[in-house]
Amino acid sequence: MNRRPLPDFLRLARATSSLEPPFAVVDLDAFDANAADLLRLAAGKPLRLASKSVRCRVLAERALAAGFRGVLAFTLPEALWLDDHGTEDVVVAYPSTDATALAAAAGRPVTLMVDCEAHLDAAPRGARVCLDVDAGWWPLGGRIRIGARRSPVRTPAAAAALARAALARGLLVDGVMAYEAQIAGVGDAPPGHPLYGAAVRAMQAASARELARRRGAVVAAVRAVAPLRFVNGGGTGSVARTAADPAVSEVAAGSGLFAPTLFDAYRAWPPRPAAFFVLPVVRKPSAGTATVLGGGYVASGAPGRDRLPRPVHPPGLRLDRTEGAGEVQTPLLGDGAAGLAVGDRVWFRHAKAGELCERFDSLALVARDALVDVVPTYRGEGRAFL
Ligand SMILES: Cc1ncc(COP(=O)(O)O)c(C=O)c1O
């Protein structure tokens, strides 16, 4: 596997030596290189920024300045807040039942996600809506269902019917979204599991063939009812593949900017690790154990070891199997632990991207050898949307 090397931690450590851990760091050189790679992989199709995977306005604006176009927000209150701050072209990726936010969305230039008549009924009149279409793969006549359980809308006829129902309520059908989680969000080369990786690749190839036909037919059926401004698909793990689908006008991406550990398992494009958090060693229970403060930042999804944070510097550290990553302290084992003393710093990577920002008020931004800024996360701005 052509996994990216880790950055030069001495450079990052020197740049952040004045900060008191715990703190979170983004290596701007890696972030910018990842943004450039993602844009290149999209081969001219616009990339819409999945904001859940960044959760920091300064870095979202940096991605937009680099060439991303528009934002795929994760809640309606977030979308309205971004719009208040002048962010243009915000599409909410998930349906909302927040009556207060839906009322506040009337007349605002944000696009709501819908997949059923209840969503249409809740949308303010005149609102822009995007139809969420299931992009899962259902082989064996639907006896097996692979993919995220999202929208009940799957066929061209169902999508066209929902578009007509939206128009009948005075809504504007702005776009279609069909996110292939089983391709974009599942690593196809999990380290240490070659057979499983081969099975994932076979599944993804078959799913992509099925989706290429169905997504095209869905878009044609909806276009016969309403002109569409955009057709969104994909994510970090599928940018090149999704951009190649002629039915898709734009691809969503976010996680590839931070490159958390779950994205190490992709063959097509391994992004550069760009986001880290740093914890202090606070005690030494034994000569071969170093215990750091905090660290229990476990990622969402089906629980498993791949959701745990990973100590990456100094090298030779691992979590204790019985304690994992703890709420208030995390013991570290391995060859590297003996060399650590109280007060030393350990660098970690999170398994997912934006969730890191729910643990820190700010991100320290490093460019080359220097700490260039410390900027607030959403949480640091007092906004924990999810
Ligand atoms: C609708 C949608 N599009 C795209 C993505 C991909 O985002 P990322 O590039 O951060 O993996 C996600 C992630 O869950 C999503 O829910």
CSV table of C-alpha atoms and ligand atoms in Angstrom, one decimal:
chain,number,residue,atom,x,y,z
A,1,MET,CA,0.0,0.0,0.0
A,2,ASN,CA,1.4,3.4,-0.9
A,3,ARG,CA,0.6,5.0,2.5
A,4,ARG,CA,1.8,8.6,3.0
A,5,PRO,CA,4.7,9.0,5.4
A,6,LEU,CA,4.0,10.9,8.6
A,7,PRO,CA,5.2,14.5,8.8
A,8,ASP,CA,8.4,15.7,10.4
A,9,PHE,CA,7.2,15.8,14.0
A,10,LEU,CA,10.3,17.7,15.1
A,11,ARG,CA,9.2,20.5,12.9
A,12,LEU,CA,5.7,20.5,14.2
A,13,ALA,CA,6.9,20.1,17.8
A,14,ARG,CA,9.3,23.0,17.6
A,15,ALA,CA,6.6,25.2,16.1
A,16,THR,CA,4.1,24.4,18.9
A,17,SER,CA,6.6,24.3,21.8
A,18,SER,CA,5.0,27.5,23.4
A,19,LEU,CA,1.6,25.9,23.6
A,20,GLU,CA,0.4,24.1,26.7
A,21,PRO,CA,-1.0,20.6,25.9
A,22,PRO,CA,-3.7,19.3,25.4
A,23,PHE,CA,-3.9,21.2,22.1
A,24,ALA,CA,-4.8,20.3,18.5
A,25,VAL,CA,-2.7,21.1,15.5
A,26,VAL,CA,-3.2,21.4,11.7
A,27,ASP,CA,-0.2,21.2,9.5
A,28,LEU,CA,-1.2,23.7,6.8
A,29,ASP,CA,1.4,22.3,4.3
A,30,ALA,CA,-0.3,18.9,4.4
A,31,PHE,CA,-3.8,20.5,4.4
A,32,ASP,CA,-3.0,22.6,1.3
A,33,ALA,CA,-1.4,19.6,-0.5
A,34,ASN,CA,-4.5,17.5,0.3
A,35,ALA,CA,-6.8,20.2,-1.0
A,36,ALA,CA,-4.7,20.5,-4.2
A,37,ASP,CA,-4.7,16.7,-4.7
A,38,LEU,CA,-8.5,16.5,-4.1
A,39,LEU,CA,-9.1,19.2,-6.7
A,40,ARG,CA,-6.8,17.4,-9.2
A,41,LEU,CA,-8.6,14.1,-8.6
A,42,ALA,CA,-11.9,15.8,-9.3
A,43,ALA,CA,-10.6,16.6,-12.8
A,44,GLY,CA,-12.4,19.9,-13.2
A,45,LYS,CA,-15.7,19.0,-11.5
A,46,PRO,CA,-16.4,21.2,-8.6
A,47,LEU,CA,-15.8,19.9,-5.0
A,48,ARG,CA,-18.3,20.8,-2.4
A,49,LEU,CA,-16.8,21.0,1.1
A,50,ALA,CA,-18.3,18.5,3.6
A,51,SER,CA,-18.2,20.9,6.6
A,52,LYS,CA,-18.8,18.1,9.2
A,53,SER,CA,-15.3,16.9,8.4
A,54,VAL,CA,-13.6,20.3,9.1
A,55,ARG,CA,-15.8,22.2,11.7
A,56,CYS,CA,-13.6,25.3,11.6
A,57,ARG,CA,-14.6,28.3,9.7
A,58,VAL,CA,-11.1,29.5,9.0
A,59,LEU,CA,-10.1,26.2,7.4
A,60,ALA,CA,-13.4,25.9,5.5
A,61,GLU,CA,-12.7,29.3,4.0
A,62,ARG,CA,-9.1,28.2,3.2
A,63,ALA,CA,-10.5,25.2,1.3
A,64,LEU,CA,-13.0,27.4,-0.5
A,65,ALA,CA,-10.2,29.9,-1.4
A,66,ALA,CA,-8.1,26.9,-2.7
A,67,GLY,CA,-10.9,26.0,-5.2
A,68,PHE,CA,-13.7,24.1,-3.4
A,69,ARG,CA,-17.1,25.4,-4.3
A,70,GLY,CA,-20.0,25.6,-1.9
A,71,VAL,CA,-20.5,23.8,1.4
A,72,LEU,CA,-22.3,20.6,2.3
A,73,ALA,CA,-23.4,21.5,5.8
A,74,PHE,CA,-24.4,18.9,8.5
A,75,THR,CA,-27.2,20.7,10.3
A,76,LEU,CA,-29.7,23.4,9.3
A,77,PRO,CA,-28.7,25.7,12.3
A,78,GLU,CA,-25.1,25.3,11.1
A,79,ALA,CA,-26.1,26.2,7.5
A,80,LEU,CA,-28.0,29.3,8.7
A,81,TRP,CA,-25.0,30.3,10.9
A,82,LEU,CA,-22.6,29.9,7.9
A,83,ASP,CA,-25.0,32.0,5.7
A,84,ASP,CA,-25.0,34.7,8.4
A,85,HIS,CA,-21.2,34.8,8.0
A,86,GLY,CA,-21.4,35.2,4.3
A,87,THR,CA,-20.7,31.6,3.2
A,88,GLU,CA,-22.3,31.1,-0.2
A,89,ASP,CA,-24.1,28.1,-1.7
A,90,VAL,CA,-24.8,26.0,1.4
A,91,VAL,CA,-26.6,22.7,1.1
A,92,VAL,CA,-27.7,20.8,4.2
A,93,ALA,CA,-26.7,17.2,3.7
A,94,TYR,CA,-29.2,15.7,6.1
A,95,PRO,CA,-32.9,16.2,6.7
A,96,SER,CA,-34.0,18.6,9.5
A,97,THR,CA,-37.0,18.3,11.8
A,98,ASP,CA,-35.9,21.5,13.7
A,99,ALA,CA,-39.1,23.6,13.5
A,100,THR,CA,-37.4,26.7,14.7
A,101,ALA,CA,-34.6,26.4,12.2
A,102,LEU,CA,-37.0,25.5,9.4
A,103,ALA,CA,-39.0,28.6,10.1
A,104,ALA,CA,-35.8,30.7,10.2
A,105,ALA,CA,-34.8,29.2,6.8
A,106,ALA,CA,-37.7,30.9,5.0
A,107,GLY,CA,-36.3,33.2,2.4
A,108,ARG,CA,-32.7,32.2,3.1
A,109,PRO,CA,-30.4,30.9,0.4
A,110,VAL,CA,-29.8,27.5,1.9
A,111,THR,CA,-30.8,24.2,0.3
A,112,LEU,CA,-32.7,21.6,2.5
A,113,MET,CA,-32.3,17.9,2.1
A,114,VAL,CA,-35.5,15.9,1.6
A,115,ASP,CA,-36.4,12.3,1.0
A,116,CYS,CA,-40.1,12.0,1.9
A,117,GLU,CA,-43.3,14.0,1.9
A,118,ALA,CA,-42.9,14.8,5.6
A,119,HIS,CA,-39.7,16.7,4.8
A,120,LEU,CA,-41.5,18.6,2.0
A,121,ASP,CA,-44.4,19.5,4.4
A,122,ALA,CA,-41.9,20.9,6.9
A,123,ALA,CA,-40.0,23.0,4.4
A,124,PRO,CA,-41.0,26.7,4.3
A,125,ARG,CA,-42.8,27.7,1.0
A,126,GLY,CA,-40.4,28.7,-1.7
A,127,ALA,CA,-37.5,26.8,-0.1
A,128,ARG,CA,-34.8,25.2,-2.2
A,129,VAL,CA,-34.7,21.4,-1.7
A,130,CYS,CA,-32.3,18.7,-2.7
A,131,LEU,CA,-33.6,15.1,-3.2
A,132,ASP,CA,-31.5,12.5,-1.3
A,133,VAL,CA,-31.4,9.3,-3.4
A,134,ASP,CA,-30.2,6.0,-1.9
A,135,ALA,CA,-26.9,5.0,-3.6
A,136,GLY,CA,-26.5,1.6,-1.8
A,137,TRP,CA,-25.9,-1.6,-3.6
A,138,TRP,CA,-28.6,-4.2,-3.3
A,139,PRO,CA,-27.3,-7.5,-5.0
A,140,LEU,CA,-29.3,-10.7,-5.2
A,141,GLY,CA,-32.5,-8.9,-5.9
A,142,GLY,CA,-32.3,-6.9,-2.7
A,143,ARG,CA,-31.7,-9.8,-0.4
A,144,ILE,CA,-28.3,-8.2,0.6
A,145,ARG,CA,-28.2,-4.4,1.2
A,146,ILE,CA,-24.8,-2.8,1.2
A,147,GLY,CA,-24.5,0.9,2.0
A,148,ALA,CA,-25.7,3.5,4.5
A,149,ARG,CA,-29.3,3.4,5.5
A,150,ARG,CA,-30.4,6.8,4.3
A,151,SER,CA,-33.0,7.7,1.8
A,152,PRO,CA,-36.1,5.5,1.0
A,153,VAL,CA,-36.0,7.0,-2.5
A,154,ARG,CA,-34.1,4.7,-4.9
A,155,THR,CA,-35.7,4.5,-8.3
A,156,PRO,CA,-36.1,7.0,-11.1
A,157,ALA,CA,-39.9,6.8,-10.7
A,158,ALA,CA,-39.7,7.5,-6.9
A,159,ALA,CA,-37.3,10.4,-7.3
A,160,ALA,CA,-39.5,11.9,-10.1
A,161,ALA,CA,-42.6,11.5,-7.8
A,162,LEU,CA,-40.8,13.3,-5.0
A,163,ALA,CA,-39.8,16.1,-7.3
A,164,ARG,CA,-43.4,16.5,-8.5
A,165,ALA,CA,-44.6,16.5,-4.9
A,166,ALA,CA,-42.0,19.3,-4.1
A,167,LEU,CA,-43.2,21.4,-7.0
A,168,ALA,CA,-46.8,21.0,-6.0
A,169,ARG,CA,-45.9,22.5,-2.6
A,170,GLY,CA,-44.3,25.5,-4.1
A,171,LEU,CA,-40.7,24.3,-3.4
A,172,LEU,CA,-37.8,24.7,-5.8
A,173,VAL,CA,-36.1,21.4,-6.7
A,174,ASP,CA,-32.4,22.6,-6.6
A,175,GLY,CA,-30.5,19.3,-6.8
A,176,VAL,CA,-30.1,15.6,-6.3
A,177,MET,CA,-27.7,14.0,-4.0
A,178,ALA,CA,-26.7,10.3,-4.1
A,179,TYR,CA,-23.9,9.5,-1.7
A,180,GLU,CA,-22.3,6.1,-2.2
A,181,ALA,CA,-21.0,5.6,1.4
A,182,GLN,CA,-20.0,2.0,0.6
A,183,ILE,CA,-17.5,3.3,-2.0
A,184,ALA,CA,-16.5,6.7,-0.7
A,185,GLY,CA,-16.4,5.8,3.0
A,186,VAL,CA,-15.0,2.3,3.2
A,187,GLY,CA,-11.2,1.8,2.9
A,188,ASP,CA,-10.3,-0.6,0.1
A,189,ALA,CA,-6.9,-1.7,1.6
A,190,PRO,CA,-7.3,-2.1,5.3
A,191,PRO,CA,-3.8,-2.8,6.8
A,192,GLY,CA,-3.4,-6.4,7.8
A,193,HIS,CA,-6.6,-7.6,6.1
A,194,PRO,CA,-5.7,-8.4,2.4
A,195,LEU,CA,-8.6,-10.8,1.8
A,196,TYR,CA,-11.1,-8.4,3.2
A,197,GLY,CA,-9.6,-5.6,1.2
A,198,ALA,CA,-10.0,-7.7,-2.0
A,199,ALA,CA,-13.6,-8.3,-1.1
A,200,VAL,CA,-14.2,-4.6,-0.5
A,201,ARG,CA,-12.7,-3.8,-3.9
A,202,ALA,CA,-14.9,-6.3,-5.7
A,203,MET,CA,-18.0,-5.0,-3.9
A,204,GLN,CA,-17.1,-1.4,-4.8
A,205,ALA,CA,-16.5,-2.1,-8.5
A,206,ALA,CA,-19.8,-3.9,-8.8
A,207,SER,CA,-21.6,-1.2,-6.8
A,208,ALA,CA,-20.1,1.5,-9.0
A,209,ARG,CA,-21.3,-0.2,-12.1
A,210,GLU,CA,-24.8,-0.5,-10.8
A,211,LEU,CA,-24.8,3.1,-9.5
A,212,ALA,CA,-23.5,4.5,-12.8
A,213,ARG,CA,-26.7,3.2,-14.5
A,214,ARG,CA,-29.2,4.0,-11.8
A,215,ARG,CA,-27.9,7.5,-10.9
A,216,GLY,CA,-28.0,8.5,-14.5
A,217,ALA,CA,-31.6,7.3,-14.8
A,218,VAL,CA,-32.6,9.0,-11.6
A,219,VAL,CA,-31.2,12.3,-12.7
A,220,ALA,CA,-32.8,12.0,-16.2
A,221,ALA,CA,-36.2,11.3,-14.6
A,222,VAL,CA,-35.9,14.2,-12.2
A,223,ARG,CA,-34.7,16.6,-14.9
A,224,ALA,CA,-37.8,15.7,-16.9
A,225,VAL,CA,-39.8,17.3,-14.0
A,226,ALA,CA,-37.5,20.1,-12.9
A,227,PRO,CA,-34.2,21.7,-14.0
A,228,LEU,CA,-31.5,20.8,-11.5
A,229,ARG,CA,-28.7,23.2,-10.4
A,230,PHE,CA,-26.5,20.3,-9.2
A,231,VAL,CA,-26.1,16.6,-8.8
A,232,ASN,CA,-23.9,15.7,-5.9
A,233,GLY,CA,-22.2,12.4,-5.1
A,234,GLY,CA,-19.2,10.9,-3.5
A,235,GLY,CA,-16.8,11.7,-0.8
A,236,THR,CA,-13.1,11.7,-0.1
A,237,GLY,CA,-12.7,8.0,-0.8
A,238,SER,CA,-14.2,8.2,-4.3
A,239,VAL,CA,-13.4,11.7,-5.7
A,240,ALA,CA,-11.9,10.5,-9.0
A,241,ARG,CA,-14.4,7.7,-9.5
A,242,THR,CA,-17.5,9.8,-8.7
A,243,ALA,CA,-16.2,12.7,-10.8
A,244,ALA,CA,-16.0,10.4,-13.7
A,245,ASP,CA,-19.8,9.7,-13.6
A,246,PRO,CA,-21.4,11.9,-16.2
A,247,ALA,CA,-24.6,12.2,-14.2
A,248,VAL,CA,-22.7,13.9,-11.4
A,249,SER,CA,-22.0,17.6,-11.6
A,250,GLU,CA,-20.1,18.0,-8.3
A,251,VAL,CA,-18.4,15.8,-5.7
A,252,ALA,CA,-18.5,16.3,-1.9
A,253,ALA,CA,-15.2,16.0,0.1
A,254,GLY,CA,-14.0,17.0,3.5
A,255,SER,CA,-12.1,14.3,5.4
A,256,GLY,CA,-9.3,14.2,2.9
A,257,LEU,CA,-8.2,17.6,4.1
A,258,PHE,CA,-7.4,16.4,7.6
A,259,ALA,CA,-6.6,12.8,6.6
A,260,PRO,CA,-7.6,11.0,9.8
A,261,THR,CA,-6.5,7.3,10.3
A,262,LEU,CA,-9.6,5.8,8.7
A,263,PHE,CA,-8.4,7.3,5.4
A,264,ASP,CA,-5.1,5.5,5.5
A,265,ALA,CA,-6.9,2.4,4.2
A,266,TYR,CA,-7.5,3.7,0.7
A,267,ARG,CA,-5.4,2.6,-2.3
A,268,ALA,CA,-6.4,5.2,-4.8
A,269,TRP,CA,-5.3,8.2,-2.9
A,270,PRO,CA,-3.7,8.2,0.5
A,271,PRO,CA,-4.0,11.8,1.8
A,272,ARG,CA,-1.3,13.3,4.0
A,273,PRO,CA,-2.0,13.3,7.8
A,274,ALA,CA,-2.7,16.9,8.5
A,275,ALA,CA,-4.5,17.0,11.9
A,276,PHE,CA,-3.2,16.0,15.2
A,277,PHE,CA,-3.7,16.4,18.9
A,278,VAL,CA,-1.0,16.6,21.5
A,279,LEU,CA,-1.3,15.3,25.1
A,280,PRO,CA,1.1,15.6,28.0
A,281,VAL,CA,2.6,12.7,29.8
A,282,VAL,CA,1.4,13.1,33.4
A,283,ARG,CA,2.5,9.9,35.1
A,284,LYS,CA,4.6,6.8,34.8
A,285,PRO,CA,2.8,3.9,36.4
A,286,SER,CA,5.9,1.7,35.5
A,287,ALA,CA,9.1,2.2,33.6
A,288,GLY,CA,7.5,0.8,30.5
A,289,THR,CA,4.2,2.8,30.7
A,290,ALA,CA,3.6,6.4,30.1
A,291,THR,CA,0.2,7.8,30.9
A,292,VAL,CA,-1.1,10.9,29.1
A,293,LEU,CA,-3.9,13.2,30.2
A,294,GLY,CA,-7.3,12.7,28.4
A,295,GLY,CA,-7.3,11.0,25.0
A,296,GLY,CA,-10.6,9.2,24.9
A,297,TYR,CA,-11.7,10.8,21.6
A,298,VAL,CA,-13.3,7.7,20.1
A,299,ALA,CA,-14.7,8.2,16.6
A,300,SER,CA,-18.4,7.6,15.7
A,301,GLY,CA,-19.5,4.5,13.8
A,302,ALA,CA,-19.6,0.8,14.5
A,303,PRO,CA,-17.4,0.4,17.6
A,304,GLY,CA,-14.0,-1.2,16.9
A,305,ARG,CA,-10.3,-0.7,17.3
A,306,ASP,CA,-10.2,1.4,14.1
A,307,ARG,CA,-12.3,4.1,15.9
A,308,LEU,CA,-9.6,4.7,18.5
A,309,PRO,CA,-7.1,7.5,18.3
A,310,ARG,CA,-3.6,6.5,17.4
A,311,PRO,CA,-0.4,7.7,19.1
A,312,VAL,CA,2.0,8.5,16.3
A,313,HIS,CA,4.9,10.4,17.9
A,314,PRO,CA,7.2,9.5,19.4
A,315,PRO,CA,7.2,6.2,17.5
A,316,GLY,CA,6.7,2.8,19.1
A,317,LEU,CA,3.6,3.7,21.2
A,318,ARG,CA,0.4,1.8,21.5
A,319,LEU,CA,-2.8,1.9,23.5
A,320,ASP,CA,-3.4,-0.6,26.3
A,321,ARG,CA,-6.0,-3.2,25.0
A,322,THR,CA,-7.8,-3.3,28.3
A,323,GLU,CA,-8.0,0.5,28.9
A,324,GLY,CA,-8.1,1.8,25.4
A,325,ALA,CA,-8.3,5.6,25.2
A,326,GLY,CA,-9.5,6.9,28.5
A,327,GLU,CA,-11.8,9.8,29.5
A,328,VAL,CA,-9.3,11.4,31.7
A,329,GLN,CA,-6.1,9.5,31.1
A,330,THR,CA,-4.6,7.0,28.6
A,331,PRO,CA,-1.8,4.7,29.4
A,332,LEU,CA,0.6,4.1,26.5
A,333,LEU,CA,2.7,1.0,26.1
A,334,GLY,CA,5.3,-0.2,23.6
A,335,ASP,CA,9.0,0.4,23.0
A,336,GLY,CA,8.5,4.2,22.9
A,337,ALA,CA,6.9,4.4,26.3
A,338,ALA,CA,10.1,3.8,28.3
A,339,GLY,CA,11.8,6.9,26.9
A,340,LEU,CA,8.9,9.2,27.9
A,341,ALA,CA,9.1,11.2,31.1
A,342,VAL,CA,6.5,13.3,33.0
A,343,GLY,CA,5.9,16.5,31.0
A,344,ASP,CA,6.8,15.0,27.6
A,345,ARG,CA,4.3,15.3,24.8
A,346,VAL,CA,2.7,12.6,22.7
A,347,TRP,CA,1.2,13.3,19.3
A,348,PHE,CA,-2.0,11.5,18.2
A,349,ARG,CA,-4.2,11.2,15.1
A,350,HIS,CA,-8.0,10.9,15.4
A,351,ALA,CA,-9.8,8.2,13.4
A,352,LYS,CA,-12.2,10.7,11.9
A,353,ALA,CA,-11.9,14.2,10.7
A,354,GLY,CA,-14.2,16.9,12.1
A,355,GLU,CA,-14.9,15.1,15.3
A,356,LEU,CA,-11.5,16.2,16.6
A,357,CYS,CA,-12.8,19.7,16.6
A,358,GLU,CA,-15.6,18.8,19.1
A,359,ARG,CA,-12.7,18.2,21.7
A,360,PHE,CA,-10.8,21.4,21.2
A,361,ASP,CA,-11.7,25.1,21.3
A,362,SER,CA,-9.0,26.0,18.8
A,363,LEU,CA,-6.6,24.6,16.2
A,364,ALA,CA,-2.9,25.6,16.1
A,365,LEU,CA,-2.0,26.2,12.5
A,366,VAL,CA,1.6,25.4,11.5
A,367,ALA,CA,3.1,26.4,8.2
A,368,ARG,CA,6.6,25.2,7.4
A,369,ASP,CA,8.5,25.7,10.7
A,370,ALA,CA,6.2,28.3,12.3
A,371,LEU,CA,3.1,28.5,14.3
A,372,VAL,CA,1.2,31.0,12.1
A,373,ASP,CA,-2.2,31.2,13.9
A,374,VAL,CA,-4.5,29.7,16.5
A,375,VAL,CA,-8.1,29.7,15.2
A,376,PRO,CA,-11.4,28.7,16.8
A,377,THR,CA,-13.2,25.5,16.0
A,378,TYR,CA,-17.0,25.5,15.8
A,379,ARG,CA,-16.9,24.5,19.4
A,380,GLY,CA,-14.5,27.4,20.2
A,381,GLU,CA,-17.1,29.7,18.7
A,382,GLY,CA,-19.7,28.2,21.1
A,383,ARG,CA,-21.3,26.1,18.4
A,384,ALA,CA,-21.6,22.4,18.9
A,385,PHE,CA,-24.1,21.4,16.2
A,386,LEU,CA,-23.8,17.7,16.7
B,1,LIG,C1,-23.8,13.2,2.2
B,1,LIG,C2,-22.3,13.0,2.3
B,1,LIG,N1,-21.5,13.3,1.3
B,1,LIG,C3,-20.2,13.2,1.4
B,1,LIG,C4,-19.6,12.7,2.5
B,1,LIG,C5,-18.1,12.5,2.5
B,1,LIG,O1,-17.4,13.3,3.3
B,1,LIG,P1,-15.9,13.1,3.5
B,1,LIG,O2,-15.2,13.6,2.3
B,1,LIG,O3,-15.6,13.9,4.7
B,1,LIG,O4,-15.6,11.6,3.8
B,1,LIG,C6,-20.4,12.3,3.6
B,1,LIG,C7,-19.8,11.7,4.8
B,1,LIG,O5,-20.4,11.1,5.6
B,1,LIG,C8,-21.8,12.5,3.5
B,1,LIG,O6,-22.6,12.1,4.5
